[in-house]
Amino acid sequence: MNFAQLSGIIRYEFLMHWRRRALLGVMLGLAVVPIVIVLLFGENNLAEIRRAWVTSGGVETEVVRQLTTRYVLIDSTMSLYIVLLLMLPVIAADSVPKDRQLGVRELLDSLPQSTGTYLLGKVLGFWAAASVGAAGAMVITGLGLWLLVGPFQIDRYLTTWLAMVIGVGLVNAGLSILLAAGQATRRRALFIGVTFTVLCMIANVGSFGRGNEFWAVVSPGRQAITSYYFIAAWFDTGLPQLITERDVALALAAGVVELIVIAGAAILWLPRRETSA
């Protein structure tokens, strides 16, 4: 593997996604939606928090911080779910066909690089761009909710964002890029991305996934991860943990295995498809 070529593809992909502004728009939505939810629909929750402050005599107790953390996690997880599971894979899908449309692929094909290096660069480049955007959104959302809702448990907030961004957003975006890599046009690639996203949503919310631990772990809907962090906001109330951190770790591992398998298939199939075309 030529690391100079790989770093060049990563840098190119990083810049291209930010210049297209689709990723910027999605990440701004990720940052703003939780704040908007609090402003428009959080009156009852904020009133409950104010009562807790009055009960504690204006002193920040563990009860107050658990309460603020609960509502911060609820509002954040809703936004993370929508953006990472339903939107990010779609805007990632046309990464490879876009190069053909812009004429970049012909230039890259003239260089002595492997299909594996090219696809790895495309995936890592998108991951880098999405990670920077998600980090910015996490900071903006955290500051906004800290001011609106109150001080919360930062470690739980960070854990939720990291697990959702990596385990749901980056893994599924990478799968979307690889699944659509062989498409000739961006429109067809976007169709693949939308289809994959719809299937992930069905897998995530479908009744056939309930009560099936194996499916919850291996499902591309990342049910184990999303369900755990939706419920995690209520752990301080004594709610039973039907899904554990072990399930989350297994779901992340399953996503990595899926990436490796799909990448291997794409590396073997893509050169044959382009030769026949």
Short mmCIF file of N, CA and C in Angstrom, two decimals, residues 45-212:
data_model
loop_
_atom_site.label_atom_id
_atom_site.label_comp_id
_atom_site.label_asym_id
_atom_site.label_seq_id
_atom_site.Cartn_x
_atom_site.Cartn_y
_atom_site.Cartn_z
N ASN A 45 -40.12 19.70 30.77
CA ASN A 45 -38.86 19.17 31.31
C ASN A 45 -38.09 20.24 32.08
N LEU A 46 -38.05 21.45 31.51
CA LEU A 46 -37.35 22.55 32.19
C LEU A 46 -38.04 22.91 33.50
N ALA A 47 -39.38 22.82 33.51
CA ALA A 47 -40.12 23.11 34.74
C ALA A 47 -39.78 22.07 35.82
N GLU A 48 -39.64 20.82 35.41
CA GLU A 48 -39.27 19.76 36.36
C GLU A 48 -37.87 20.01 36.92
N ILE A 49 -36.98 20.47 36.06
CA ILE A 49 -35.61 20.77 36.51
C ILE A 49 -35.61 21.94 37.49
N ARG A 50 -36.42 22.96 37.20
CA ARG A 50 -36.50 24.11 38.12
C ARG A 50 -37.04 23.68 39.48
N ARG A 51 -38.02 22.80 39.49
CA ARG A 51 -38.56 22.31 40.77
C ARG A 51 -37.49 21.54 41.54
N ALA A 52 -36.67 20.80 40.82
CA ALA A 52 -35.59 20.05 41.49
C ALA A 52 -34.58 21.01 42.10
N TRP A 53 -34.30 22.12 41.39
CA TRP A 53 -33.38 23.12 41.95
C TRP A 53 -33.97 23.76 43.21
N VAL A 54 -35.28 24.05 43.18
CA VAL A 54 -35.93 24.65 44.35
C VAL A 54 -35.88 23.68 45.53
N THR A 55 -36.16 22.41 45.25
CA THR A 55 -36.15 21.40 46.31
C THR A 55 -34.77 21.26 46.94
N SER A 56 -33.73 21.41 46.12
CA SER A 56 -32.36 21.27 46.63
C SER A 56 -31.85 22.55 47.27
N GLY A 57 -32.69 23.58 47.30
CA GLY A 57 -32.27 24.84 47.90
C GLY A 57 -31.27 25.60 47.05
N GLY A 58 -31.31 25.39 45.75
CA GLY A 58 -30.39 26.09 44.85
C GLY A 58 -29.01 25.48 44.80
N VAL A 59 -28.83 24.35 45.47
CA VAL A 59 -27.53 23.66 45.48
C VAL A 59 -27.56 22.55 44.43
N GLU A 60 -26.49 22.46 43.66
CA GLU A 60 -26.42 21.43 42.62
C GLU A 60 -26.16 20.07 43.27
N THR A 61 -27.21 19.29 43.40
CA THR A 61 -27.10 17.96 43.99
C THR A 61 -26.98 16.90 42.88
N GLU A 62 -26.71 15.67 43.30
CA GLU A 62 -26.62 14.56 42.34
C GLU A 62 -27.96 14.34 41.65
N VAL A 63 -29.05 14.55 42.39
CA VAL A 63 -30.39 14.37 41.80
C VAL A 63 -30.62 15.38 40.69
N VAL A 64 -30.22 16.62 40.92
CA VAL A 64 -30.39 17.67 39.90
C VAL A 64 -29.56 17.34 38.67
N ARG A 65 -28.31 16.96 38.88
CA ARG A 65 -27.44 16.68 37.73
C ARG A 65 -27.91 15.45 36.96
N GLN A 66 -28.42 14.44 37.64
CA GLN A 66 -28.97 13.28 36.94
C GLN A 66 -30.19 13.66 36.11
N LEU A 67 -30.99 14.56 36.64
CA LEU A 67 -32.19 15.00 35.92
C LEU A 67 -31.82 15.78 34.66
N THR A 68 -30.90 16.73 34.80
CA THR A 68 -30.48 17.50 33.63
C THR A 68 -29.80 16.59 32.60
N THR A 69 -29.00 15.65 33.08
CA THR A 69 -28.33 14.72 32.17
C THR A 69 -29.34 13.89 31.40
N ARG A 70 -30.39 13.45 32.08
CA ARG A 70 -31.40 12.63 31.42
C ARG A 70 -32.00 13.35 30.22
N TYR A 71 -32.40 14.61 30.41
CA TYR A 71 -33.05 15.32 29.32
C TYR A 71 -32.07 15.75 28.24
N VAL A 72 -30.84 16.02 28.61
CA VAL A 72 -29.81 16.31 27.61
C VAL A 72 -29.57 15.10 26.72
N LEU A 73 -29.48 13.92 27.33
CA LEU A 73 -29.25 12.70 26.55
C LEU A 73 -30.44 12.36 25.67
N ILE A 74 -31.64 12.55 26.18
CA ILE A 74 -32.84 12.27 25.37
C ILE A 74 -32.86 13.14 24.13
N ASP A 75 -32.67 14.44 24.30
CA ASP A 75 -32.72 15.37 23.16
C ASP A 75 -31.58 15.13 22.19
N SER A 76 -30.39 14.84 22.70
CA SER A 76 -29.23 14.60 21.84
C SER A 76 -29.38 13.31 21.05
N THR A 77 -29.85 12.25 21.71
CA THR A 77 -29.94 10.95 21.05
C THR A 77 -30.96 10.96 19.92
N MET A 78 -32.02 11.71 20.06
CA MET A 78 -33.01 11.82 18.98
C MET A 78 -32.38 12.40 17.73
N SER A 79 -31.61 13.46 17.90
CA SER A 79 -30.93 14.09 16.76
C SER A 79 -29.88 13.17 16.17
N LEU A 80 -29.10 12.51 17.03
CA LEU A 80 -28.08 11.57 16.56
C LEU A 80 -28.70 10.43 15.76
N TYR A 81 -29.80 9.92 16.22
CA TYR A 81 -30.48 8.82 15.53
C TYR A 81 -30.89 9.24 14.12
N ILE A 82 -31.53 10.38 14.00
CA ILE A 82 -32.03 10.84 12.70
C ILE A 82 -30.89 11.08 11.73
N VAL A 83 -29.87 11.80 12.17
CA VAL A 83 -28.78 12.18 11.27
C VAL A 83 -27.88 11.00 10.94
N LEU A 84 -27.47 10.25 11.94
CA LEU A 84 -26.45 9.21 11.72
C LEU A 84 -27.01 7.96 11.05
N LEU A 85 -28.22 7.58 11.38
CA LEU A 85 -28.78 6.37 10.80
C LEU A 85 -29.50 6.64 9.48
N LEU A 86 -30.17 7.80 9.38
CA LEU A 86 -31.05 8.03 8.24
C LEU A 86 -30.51 9.01 7.21
N MET A 87 -29.51 9.81 7.53
CA MET A 87 -29.05 10.83 6.60
C MET A 87 -27.60 10.64 6.16
N LEU A 88 -26.71 10.35 7.09
CA LEU A 88 -25.28 10.28 6.75
C LEU A 88 -24.97 9.22 5.69
N PRO A 89 -25.55 8.02 5.74
CA PRO A 89 -25.24 7.04 4.69
C PRO A 89 -25.68 7.49 3.30
N VAL A 90 -26.72 8.31 3.22
CA VAL A 90 -27.20 8.78 1.92
C VAL A 90 -26.22 9.75 1.29
N ILE A 91 -25.72 10.72 2.06
CA ILE A 91 -24.81 11.70 1.47
C ILE A 91 -23.43 11.11 1.23
N ALA A 92 -23.15 9.95 1.83
CA ALA A 92 -21.85 9.30 1.59
C ALA A 92 -21.86 8.42 0.36
N ALA A 93 -23.05 8.01 -0.09
CA ALA A 93 -23.17 6.94 -1.08
C ALA A 93 -22.51 7.24 -2.42
N ASP A 94 -22.53 8.50 -2.86
CA ASP A 94 -22.02 8.81 -4.21
C ASP A 94 -20.55 9.19 -4.23
N SER A 95 -19.81 8.84 -3.20
CA SER A 95 -18.40 9.24 -3.11
C SER A 95 -17.57 8.73 -4.29
N VAL A 96 -17.76 7.48 -4.69
CA VAL A 96 -16.99 6.91 -5.79
C VAL A 96 -17.52 7.35 -7.15
N PRO A 97 -18.83 7.23 -7.43
CA PRO A 97 -19.34 7.70 -8.73
C PRO A 97 -19.09 9.18 -8.98
N LYS A 98 -19.01 9.97 -7.91
CA LYS A 98 -18.73 11.40 -8.08
C LYS A 98 -17.39 11.61 -8.77
N ASP A 99 -16.41 10.79 -8.47
CA ASP A 99 -15.10 10.92 -9.10
C ASP A 99 -15.18 10.68 -10.61
N ARG A 100 -16.03 9.73 -11.01
CA ARG A 100 -16.20 9.48 -12.44
C ARG A 100 -16.83 10.68 -13.13
N GLN A 101 -17.82 11.27 -12.48
CA GLN A 101 -18.51 12.42 -13.08
C GLN A 101 -17.58 13.61 -13.23
N LEU A 102 -16.71 13.81 -12.26
CA LEU A 102 -15.79 14.95 -12.29
C LEU A 102 -14.53 14.67 -13.10
N GLY A 103 -14.36 13.45 -13.56
CA GLY A 103 -13.18 13.09 -14.34
C GLY A 103 -11.96 12.79 -13.51
N VAL A 104 -12.13 12.74 -12.19
CA VAL A 104 -11.00 12.48 -11.30
C VAL A 104 -10.60 11.01 -11.35
N ARG A 105 -11.59 10.13 -11.54
CA ARG A 105 -11.29 8.70 -11.50
C ARG A 105 -10.32 8.30 -12.62
N GLU A 106 -10.47 8.90 -13.80
CA GLU A 106 -9.57 8.59 -14.91
C GLU A 106 -8.13 8.96 -14.56
N LEU A 107 -7.98 10.11 -13.89
CA LEU A 107 -6.64 10.53 -13.47
C LEU A 107 -6.07 9.56 -12.44
N LEU A 108 -6.88 9.16 -11.49
CA LEU A 108 -6.42 8.23 -10.46
C LEU A 108 -6.09 6.86 -11.04
N ASP A 109 -6.88 6.44 -12.03
CA ASP A 109 -6.63 5.13 -12.64
C ASP A 109 -5.33 5.09 -13.42
N SER A 110 -4.84 6.28 -13.82
CA SER A 110 -3.57 6.32 -14.56
C SER A 110 -2.37 6.17 -13.63
N LEU A 111 -2.63 6.23 -12.32
CA LEU A 111 -1.55 6.09 -11.34
C LEU A 111 -1.44 4.63 -10.90
N PRO A 112 -0.26 4.23 -10.48
CA PRO A 112 -0.07 2.83 -10.02
C PRO A 112 -0.59 2.62 -8.61
N GLN A 113 -1.92 2.60 -8.47
CA GLN A 113 -2.51 2.39 -7.16
C GLN A 113 -3.53 1.25 -7.25
N SER A 114 -3.75 0.59 -6.14
CA SER A 114 -4.67 -0.54 -6.11
C SER A 114 -6.09 -0.07 -5.81
N THR A 115 -7.04 -0.93 -6.15
CA THR A 115 -8.44 -0.64 -5.83
C THR A 115 -8.64 -0.53 -4.32
N GLY A 116 -7.93 -1.37 -3.57
CA GLY A 116 -8.04 -1.33 -2.12
C GLY A 116 -7.59 0.00 -1.54
N THR A 117 -6.48 0.54 -2.06
CA THR A 117 -6.00 1.84 -1.59
C THR A 117 -7.01 2.93 -1.90
N TYR A 118 -7.57 2.89 -3.09
CA TYR A 118 -8.55 3.90 -3.50
C TYR A 118 -9.79 3.86 -2.61
N LEU A 119 -10.36 2.67 -2.42
CA LEU A 119 -11.57 2.56 -1.61
C LEU A 119 -11.31 2.90 -0.15
N LEU A 120 -10.17 2.48 0.37
CA LEU A 120 -9.82 2.82 1.75
C LEU A 120 -9.69 4.32 1.91
N GLY A 121 -9.08 4.98 0.94
CA GLY A 121 -8.95 6.43 1.00
C GLY A 121 -10.29 7.13 0.96
N LYS A 122 -11.21 6.62 0.14
CA LYS A 122 -12.55 7.22 0.06
C LYS A 122 -13.29 7.10 1.39
N VAL A 123 -13.22 5.91 1.98
CA VAL A 123 -13.92 5.70 3.25
C VAL A 123 -13.29 6.52 4.37
N LEU A 124 -11.97 6.48 4.48
CA LEU A 124 -11.29 7.23 5.55
C LEU A 124 -11.45 8.73 5.37
N GLY A 125 -11.46 9.19 4.12
CA GLY A 125 -11.65 10.62 3.87
C GLY A 125 -13.02 11.09 4.32
N PHE A 126 -14.04 10.30 4.02
CA PHE A 126 -15.38 10.67 4.48
C PHE A 126 -15.46 10.59 6.00
N TRP A 127 -14.88 9.54 6.56
CA TRP A 127 -14.88 9.43 8.02
C TRP A 127 -14.22 10.64 8.68
N ALA A 128 -13.11 11.10 8.11
CA ALA A 128 -12.42 12.26 8.68
C ALA A 128 -13.31 13.50 8.62
N ALA A 129 -13.95 13.72 7.48
CA ALA A 129 -14.82 14.88 7.34
C ALA A 129 -16.01 14.80 8.28
N ALA A 130 -16.63 13.63 8.36
CA ALA A 130 -17.79 13.46 9.23
C ALA A 130 -17.40 13.58 10.70
N SER A 131 -16.22 13.08 11.06
CA SER A 131 -15.77 13.14 12.46
C SER A 131 -15.54 14.58 12.90
N VAL A 132 -14.93 15.38 12.03
CA VAL A 132 -14.71 16.79 12.35
C VAL A 132 -16.05 17.50 12.52
N GLY A 133 -16.99 17.24 11.61
CA GLY A 133 -18.30 17.85 11.72
C GLY A 133 -19.04 17.42 12.97
N ALA A 134 -18.98 16.14 13.29
CA ALA A 134 -19.66 15.64 14.48
C ALA A 134 -19.05 16.20 15.76
N ALA A 135 -17.72 16.36 15.77
CA ALA A 135 -17.06 16.93 16.95
C ALA A 135 -17.51 18.37 17.16
N GLY A 136 -17.59 19.14 16.07
CA GLY A 136 -18.08 20.51 16.18
C GLY A 136 -19.52 20.56 16.65
N ALA A 137 -20.36 19.67 16.10
CA ALA A 137 -21.76 19.62 16.50
C ALA A 137 -21.89 19.25 17.97
N MET A 138 -21.06 18.31 18.43
CA MET A 138 -21.11 17.88 19.82
C MET A 138 -20.79 19.05 20.77
N VAL A 139 -19.80 19.85 20.41
CA VAL A 139 -19.43 20.99 21.24
C VAL A 139 -20.54 22.04 21.25
N ILE A 140 -21.07 22.36 20.07
CA ILE A 140 -22.13 23.37 19.98
C ILE A 140 -23.36 22.93 20.75
N THR A 141 -23.77 21.68 20.54
CA THR A 141 -24.94 21.16 21.25
C THR A 141 -24.71 21.14 22.76
N GLY A 142 -23.54 20.69 23.16
CA GLY A 142 -23.24 20.62 24.59
C GLY A 142 -23.29 21.98 25.26
N LEU A 143 -22.69 22.98 24.62
CA LEU A 143 -22.71 24.33 25.19
C LEU A 143 -24.13 24.88 25.25
N GLY A 144 -24.89 24.67 24.16
CA GLY A 144 -26.26 25.17 24.13
C GLY A 144 -27.13 24.53 25.20
N LEU A 145 -27.03 23.22 25.35
CA LEU A 145 -27.85 22.53 26.35
C LEU A 145 -27.37 22.82 27.77
N TRP A 146 -26.08 23.06 27.93
CA TRP A 146 -25.57 23.43 29.26
C TRP A 146 -26.20 24.74 29.72
N LEU A 147 -26.35 25.68 28.78
CA LEU A 147 -26.95 26.98 29.10
C LEU A 147 -28.46 26.88 29.28
N LEU A 148 -29.13 26.07 28.46
CA LEU A 148 -30.59 25.99 28.49
C LEU A 148 -31.10 25.06 29.58
N VAL A 149 -30.46 23.92 29.73
CA VAL A 149 -30.96 22.88 30.64
C VAL A 149 -30.24 22.93 31.98
N GLY A 150 -28.93 23.15 31.93
CA GLY A 150 -28.13 23.19 33.15
C GLY A 150 -26.95 22.25 33.08
N PRO A 151 -26.08 22.27 34.08
CA PRO A 151 -24.92 21.37 34.10
C PRO A 151 -25.35 19.91 34.06
N PHE A 152 -24.62 19.11 33.28
CA PHE A 152 -24.94 17.69 33.15
C PHE A 152 -23.66 16.87 33.24
N GLN A 153 -23.82 15.55 33.25
CA GLN A 153 -22.67 14.65 33.36
C GLN A 153 -21.97 14.55 32.00
N ILE A 154 -20.83 15.20 31.90
CA ILE A 154 -20.13 15.30 30.62
C ILE A 154 -19.67 13.93 30.13
N ASP A 155 -19.26 13.05 31.05
CA ASP A 155 -18.76 11.74 30.61
C ASP A 155 -19.85 10.93 29.91
N ARG A 156 -21.07 10.97 30.42
CA ARG A 156 -22.16 10.24 29.77
C ARG A 156 -22.53 10.88 28.44
N TYR A 157 -22.45 12.18 28.38
CA TYR A 157 -22.72 12.90 27.13
C TYR A 157 -21.70 12.52 26.06
N LEU A 158 -20.42 12.54 26.42
CA LEU A 158 -19.37 12.18 25.47
C LEU A 158 -19.49 10.73 25.03
N THR A 159 -19.76 9.84 25.97
CA THR A 159 -19.89 8.42 25.64
C THR A 159 -21.02 8.18 24.64
N THR A 160 -22.14 8.84 24.86
CA THR A 160 -23.27 8.69 23.94
C THR A 160 -22.92 9.15 22.54
N TRP A 161 -22.29 10.31 22.44
CA TRP A 161 -21.93 10.84 21.12
C TRP A 161 -20.90 9.95 20.44
N LEU A 162 -19.88 9.54 21.15
CA LEU A 162 -18.84 8.71 20.53
C LEU A 162 -19.40 7.38 20.05
N ALA A 163 -20.20 6.74 20.88
CA ALA A 163 -20.76 5.44 20.50
C ALA A 163 -21.68 5.55 19.30
N MET A 164 -22.52 6.57 19.28
CA MET A 164 -23.47 6.73 18.18
C MET A 164 -22.76 7.16 16.89
N VAL A 165 -21.82 8.09 17.01
CA VAL A 165 -21.11 8.56 15.81
C VAL A 165 -20.30 7.44 15.18
N ILE A 166 -19.53 6.72 16.01
CA ILE A 166 -18.68 5.66 15.47
C ILE A 166 -19.49 4.42 15.11
N GLY A 167 -20.29 3.93 16.06
CA GLY A 167 -20.98 2.66 15.87
C GLY A 167 -22.12 2.70 14.88
N VAL A 168 -22.75 3.85 14.72
CA VAL A 168 -23.87 3.98 13.78
C VAL A 168 -23.48 4.80 12.56
N GLY A 169 -23.02 6.03 12.78
CA GLY A 169 -22.76 6.93 11.66
C GLY A 169 -21.62 6.51 10.76
N LEU A 170 -20.43 6.34 11.32
CA LEU A 170 -19.26 6.05 10.50
C LEU A 170 -19.33 4.65 9.88
N VAL A 171 -19.75 3.67 10.66
CA VAL A 171 -19.83 2.31 10.12
C VAL A 171 -20.82 2.23 8.97
N ASN A 172 -22.02 2.78 9.15
CA ASN A 172 -23.02 2.69 8.09
C ASN A 172 -22.69 3.56 6.90
N ALA A 173 -22.05 4.70 7.13
CA ALA A 173 -21.61 5.53 6.00
C ALA A 173 -20.55 4.80 5.18
N GLY A 174 -19.63 4.12 5.86
CA GLY A 174 -18.62 3.34 5.16
C GLY A 174 -19.24 2.22 4.35
N LEU A 175 -20.23 1.53 4.92
CA LEU A 175 -20.93 0.48 4.18
C LEU A 175 -21.64 1.04 2.96
N SER A 176 -22.24 2.21 3.11
CA SER A 176 -22.94 2.83 1.99
C SER A 176 -21.99 3.16 0.84
N ILE A 177 -20.81 3.69 1.17
CA ILE A 177 -19.80 4.00 0.15
C ILE A 177 -19.40 2.74 -0.60
N LEU A 178 -19.15 1.67 0.13
CA LEU A 178 -18.68 0.42 -0.48
C LEU A 178 -19.78 -0.25 -1.30
N LEU A 179 -21.01 -0.23 -0.80
CA LEU A 179 -22.11 -0.86 -1.52
C LEU A 179 -22.42 -0.15 -2.84
N ALA A 180 -22.22 1.17 -2.87
CA ALA A 180 -22.53 1.96 -4.07
C ALA A 180 -21.31 2.21 -4.94
N ALA A 181 -20.16 1.63 -4.59
CA ALA A 181 -18.92 1.94 -5.30
C ALA A 181 -18.95 1.54 -6.77
N GLY A 182 -19.70 0.51 -7.11
CA GLY A 182 -19.71 0.03 -8.49
C GLY A 182 -20.74 0.68 -9.39
N GLN A 183 -21.48 1.66 -8.87
CA GLN A 183 -22.51 2.31 -9.68
C GLN A 183 -21.90 3.32 -10.65
N ALA A 184 -22.49 3.39 -11.83
CA ALA A 184 -21.93 4.24 -12.88
C ALA A 184 -22.27 5.71 -12.70
N THR A 185 -23.39 6.00 -12.05
CA THR A 185 -23.83 7.39 -11.90
C THR A 185 -24.11 7.70 -10.44
N ARG A 186 -24.09 8.98 -10.12
CA ARG A 186 -24.38 9.40 -8.75
C ARG A 186 -25.83 9.12 -8.39
N ARG A 187 -26.72 9.24 -9.37
CA ARG A 187 -28.14 8.99 -9.09
C ARG A 187 -28.35 7.54 -8.65
N ARG A 188 -27.73 6.62 -9.34
CA ARG A 188 -27.87 5.22 -8.96
C ARG A 188 -27.21 4.94 -7.62
N ALA A 189 -26.10 5.62 -7.35
CA ALA A 189 -25.44 5.45 -6.06
C ALA A 189 -26.32 5.98 -4.93
N LEU A 190 -26.96 7.13 -5.16
CA LEU A 190 -27.86 7.68 -4.15
C LEU A 190 -29.05 6.75 -3.92
N PHE A 191 -29.51 6.11 -4.99
CA PHE A 191 -30.60 5.14 -4.84
C PHE A 191 -30.16 3.99 -3.93
N ILE A 192 -28.93 3.52 -4.14
CA ILE A 192 -28.39 2.47 -3.27
C ILE A 192 -28.33 2.97 -1.83
N GLY A 193 -27.85 4.21 -1.64
CA GLY A 193 -27.75 4.77 -0.30
C GLY A 193 -29.10 4.90 0.38
N VAL A 194 -30.10 5.36 -0.37
CA VAL A 194 -31.45 5.50 0.20
C VAL A 194 -32.03 4.13 0.54
N THR A 195 -31.86 3.17 -0.38
CA THR A 195 -32.36 1.81 -0.13
C THR A 195 -31.71 1.21 1.11
N PHE A 196 -30.40 1.37 1.22
CA PHE A 196 -29.69 0.85 2.39
C PHE A 196 -30.20 1.50 3.67
N THR A 197 -30.44 2.81 3.62
CA THR A 197 -30.92 3.52 4.80
C THR A 197 -32.32 3.06 5.20
N VAL A 198 -33.20 2.87 4.22
CA VAL A 198 -34.55 2.39 4.51
C VAL A 198 -34.50 1.01 5.15
N LEU A 199 -33.66 0.13 4.61
CA LEU A 199 -33.52 -1.21 5.18
C LEU A 199 -32.98 -1.15 6.61
N CYS A 200 -32.04 -0.22 6.84
CA CYS A 200 -31.50 -0.05 8.20
C CYS A 200 -32.58 0.43 9.16
N MET A 201 -33.42 1.36 8.70
CA MET A 201 -34.50 1.86 9.55
C MET A 201 -35.49 0.75 9.88
N ILE A 202 -35.85 -0.05 8.86
CA ILE A 202 -36.76 -1.18 9.09
C ILE A 202 -36.14 -2.16 10.07
N ALA A 203 -34.86 -2.44 9.89
CA ALA A 203 -34.17 -3.37 10.79
C ALA A 203 -34.10 -2.82 12.20
N ASN A 204 -34.03 -1.50 12.32
CA ASN A 204 -33.90 -0.89 13.64
C ASN A 204 -35.21 -0.87 14.40
N VAL A 205 -36.30 -0.59 13.70
CA VAL A 205 -37.58 -0.42 14.40
C VAL A 205 -38.52 -1.59 14.19
N GLY A 206 -38.17 -2.52 13.28
CA GLY A 206 -39.07 -3.63 12.98
C GLY A 206 -39.25 -4.56 14.16
N SER A 207 -40.43 -5.11 14.28
CA SER A 207 -40.74 -5.98 15.42
C SER A 207 -39.94 -7.26 15.40
N PHE A 208 -39.45 -7.67 14.20
CA PHE A 208 -38.71 -8.94 14.14
C PHE A 208 -37.36 -8.85 14.82
N GLY A 209 -36.92 -7.64 15.15
CA GLY A 209 -35.65 -7.51 15.85
C GLY A 209 -35.78 -7.56 17.36
N ARG A 210 -37.02 -7.42 17.86
CA ARG A 210 -37.22 -7.36 19.30
C ARG A 210 -37.06 -8.75 19.92
N GLY A 211 -36.33 -8.80 21.00
CA GLY A 211 -36.16 -10.05 21.71
C GLY A 211 -35.18 -11.01 21.07
N ASN A 212 -34.55 -10.60 19.99
CA ASN A 212 -33.57 -11.45 19.31
C ASN A 212 -32.21 -10.80 19.49
#
